[in-house]
Tab-separated table of C-alpha atoms in Angstrom:
chain	number	residue	atom	x	y	z
A	990	LEU	CA	24.636	45.718	-10.242
A	991	VAL	CA	25.158	42.106	-11.318
A	992	ALA	CA	21.396	41.678	-11.692
A	993	LYS	CA	21.090	44.747	-13.904
A	994	ARG	CA	23.852	43.488	-16.178
A	995	ARG	CA	22.231	40.053	-16.178
A	996	ARG	CA	25.405	38.038	-15.812
A	997	MET	CA	24.008	34.695	-14.709
A	998	PRO	CA	27.364	33.016	-13.973
A	999	ASP	CA	28.078	35.791	-11.437
A	1000	VAL	CA	24.631	35.364	-9.903
A	1001	PHE	CA	25.198	31.623	-9.486
A	1002	GLU	CA	28.646	32.298	-7.989
A	1003	VAL	CA	27.073	34.618	-5.408
A	1004	CYS	CA	24.455	31.957	-4.604
A	1005	ASP	CA	27.140	29.281	-4.159
A	1006	ALA	CA	29.199	31.563	-1.897
A	1007	ARG	CA	26.110	32.342	0.184
A	1008	LYS	CA	25.407	28.637	0.657
A	1009	ALA	CA	29.047	27.872	1.493
A	1010	CYS	CA	28.957	30.513	4.237
A	1011	TRP	CA	25.646	29.201	5.602
A	1012	VAL	CA	23.909	32.520	4.865
A	1013	HIS	CA	20.165	32.123	4.504
A	1014	ALA	CA	18.405	33.770	1.583
A	1015	ASP	CA	16.253	36.693	2.634
A	1016	HIS	CA	13.652	38.561	0.576
A	1017	SER	CA	16.151	40.930	-1.038
A	1018	THR	CA	18.414	38.027	-2.079
A	1019	THR	CA	15.516	36.180	-3.665
A	1020	GLU	CA	14.401	39.388	-5.392
A	1021	PHE	CA	17.929	39.926	-6.721
A	1022	ILE	CA	18.120	36.422	-8.193
A	1023	ALA	CA	14.640	36.634	-9.709
A	1024	ARG	CA	15.361	39.948	-11.411
A	1025	ALA	CA	18.607	38.587	-12.836
A	1026	ALA	CA	17.027	35.379	-14.146
A	1027	VAL	CA	14.378	37.010	-16.360
A	1028	ALA	CA	16.050	38.865	-19.215
A	1029	THR	CA	13.282	38.740	-21.839
A	1030	VAL	CA	9.599	37.835	-21.926
A	1031	HIS	CA	7.596	37.342	-25.117
A	1032	LEU	CA	3.962	36.463	-25.661
A	1033	THR	CA	4.523	33.627	-28.109
A	1034	GLY	CA	1.012	32.313	-28.520
A	1035	LEU	CA	-2.692	32.820	-27.940
A	1036	VAL	CA	-4.526	29.539	-28.311
A	1037	ASP	CA	-8.194	28.708	-27.815
A	1038	SER	CA	-8.081	24.901	-27.693
A	1039	PHE	CA	-5.892	21.948	-26.794
A	1040	HIS	CA	-5.821	20.872	-30.449
A	1041	THR	CA	-4.066	24.044	-31.631
A	1042	MET	CA	-1.462	24.306	-28.865
A	1043	PRO	CA	2.123	24.721	-30.020
A	1044	PRO	CA	4.607	21.952	-29.246
A	1045	ALA	CA	6.624	22.524	-26.082
A	1046	GLY	CA	10.013	23.966	-26.944
A	1047	TYR	CA	11.040	24.588	-23.333
A	1048	PRO	CA	9.845	23.311	-19.966
A	1049	GLU	CA	6.329	24.632	-19.349
A	1050	VAL	CA	4.759	25.872	-16.135
A	1051	VAL	CA	0.968	25.982	-16.377
A	1052	PHE	CA	-1.047	28.264	-14.088
A	1053	LEU	CA	-4.422	26.649	-13.519
A	1054	GLY	CA	-7.124	27.576	-11.033
A	1055	TRP	CA	-10.511	29.118	-10.414
A	1056	SER	CA	-11.467	32.382	-12.083
A	1057	ASN	CA	-10.250	35.597	-10.495
A	1058	VAL	CA	-7.769	34.024	-8.063
A	1059	GLY	CA	-4.783	35.936	-9.438
A	1060	LYS	CA	-3.125	33.616	-11.958
A	1061	SER	CA	-2.259	36.463	-14.341
A	1062	SER	CA	-1.179	38.709	-11.452
A	1063	LEU	CA	1.107	35.948	-10.193
A	1064	ILE	CA	2.720	35.655	-13.630
A	1065	ASN	CA	3.309	39.423	-13.719
A	1066	SER	CA	4.771	39.290	-10.227
A	1067	LEU	CA	7.083	36.354	-10.954
A	1068	LEU	CA	8.379	38.053	-14.081
A	1069	HIS	CA	8.778	41.436	-12.344
A	1070	ARG	CA	6.648	43.069	-15.017
A	1071	THR	CA	3.471	45.058	-14.515
A	1072	ALA	CA	1.510	44.329	-17.667
A	1073	VAL	CA	2.712	41.176	-19.416
A	1074	ALA	CA	-0.381	39.144	-18.566
A	1075	PRO	CA	-3.632	41.158	-18.759
A	1076	VAL	CA	-5.513	41.409	-15.459
A	1077	SER	CA	-8.976	42.574	-14.487
A	1078	LYS	CA	-11.142	42.822	-11.394
A	1079	MET	CA	-13.925	41.108	-13.352
A	1080	PRO	CA	-13.705	37.292	-13.390
A	1081	GLY	CA	-13.082	35.593	-16.714
A	1082	LYS	CA	-10.729	38.085	-18.380
A	1083	THR	CA	-8.464	35.323	-19.715
A	1084	THR	CA	-10.404	33.480	-22.416
A	1085	GLN	CA	-7.483	31.910	-24.289
A	1086	PHE	CA	-4.303	30.060	-23.375
A	1087	HIS	CA	-1.495	32.643	-23.176
A	1088	PHE	CA	2.040	31.323	-23.764
A	1089	TYR	CA	4.858	33.497	-22.395
A	1090	THR	CA	8.372	32.411	-23.348
A	1091	ILE	CA	11.129	33.438	-20.960
A	1092	ASN	CA	14.693	34.123	-22.188
A	1093	GLU	CA	14.007	32.557	-25.589
A	1094	ARG	CA	16.945	34.131	-27.414
A	1095	ASN	CA	19.488	34.006	-24.606
A	1096	ALA	CA	20.984	30.611	-23.852
A	1097	ALA	CA	22.886	31.968	-20.825
A	1098	PHE	CA	19.617	32.285	-18.905
A	1099	PRO	CA	17.073	29.682	-17.764
A	1100	GLN	CA	14.551	29.178	-20.577
A	1101	MET	CA	10.934	28.184	-20.015
A	1102	THR	CA	7.359	28.861	-21.023
A	1103	LEU	CA	4.657	30.060	-18.652
A	1104	VAL	CA	1.090	29.240	-19.669
A	1105	ASP	CA	-1.838	31.284	-18.358
A	1106	VAL	CA	-5.084	29.386	-18.903
A	1107	PRO	CA	-8.714	30.477	-18.621
A	1108	GLY	CA	-10.054	30.206	-15.091
A	1109	LEU	CA	-12.345	27.421	-14.064
A	1110	GLY	CA	-15.906	28.561	-13.677
A	1111	GLU	CA	-16.362	32.169	-14.783
A	1112	ALA	CA	-14.863	32.660	-18.240
A	1113	MET	CA	-16.527	35.398	-20.274
A	1114	ALA	CA	-17.249	33.235	-23.303
A	1115	ASP	CA	-20.280	31.791	-24.977
A	1116	ASP	CA	-21.386	28.192	-24.417
A	1117	VAL	CA	-19.829	27.009	-27.686
A	1118	GLN	CA	-16.398	28.329	-26.665
A	1119	THR	CA	-16.534	26.863	-23.146
A	1120	ARG	CA	-17.534	23.451	-24.561
A	1121	HIS	CA	-14.591	23.779	-26.969
A	1122	TRP	CA	-12.214	24.137	-23.986
A	1123	GLN	CA	-13.582	21.000	-22.364
């Protein structure tokens, strides 16, 4: 119930009590905390080069890796959303830098930006665009 109401001070109090009682976090506890910590998610930018990236307003976590390894799926999973970051079975679906801002308008929650970048190796883009990324 606390997670649904998104009362972060209560969530932190539960975490502190759990630690004080030497209770280890199990999967359901971690799930509870994760659901409570993400109140809002917004796609705040689509960028195709380093030169046009927005300045960092919050701490950024960048997901970088080979094409089709599940970077976008991981972002969806971490945010407990099914379709925030577009996914595909075909490698190279992400062809731009996607900036997702978490809890931007709610100072009571942890604020950060997740960045989904094009995969290394298989991006579905022409040679000019791939050279532009380099």
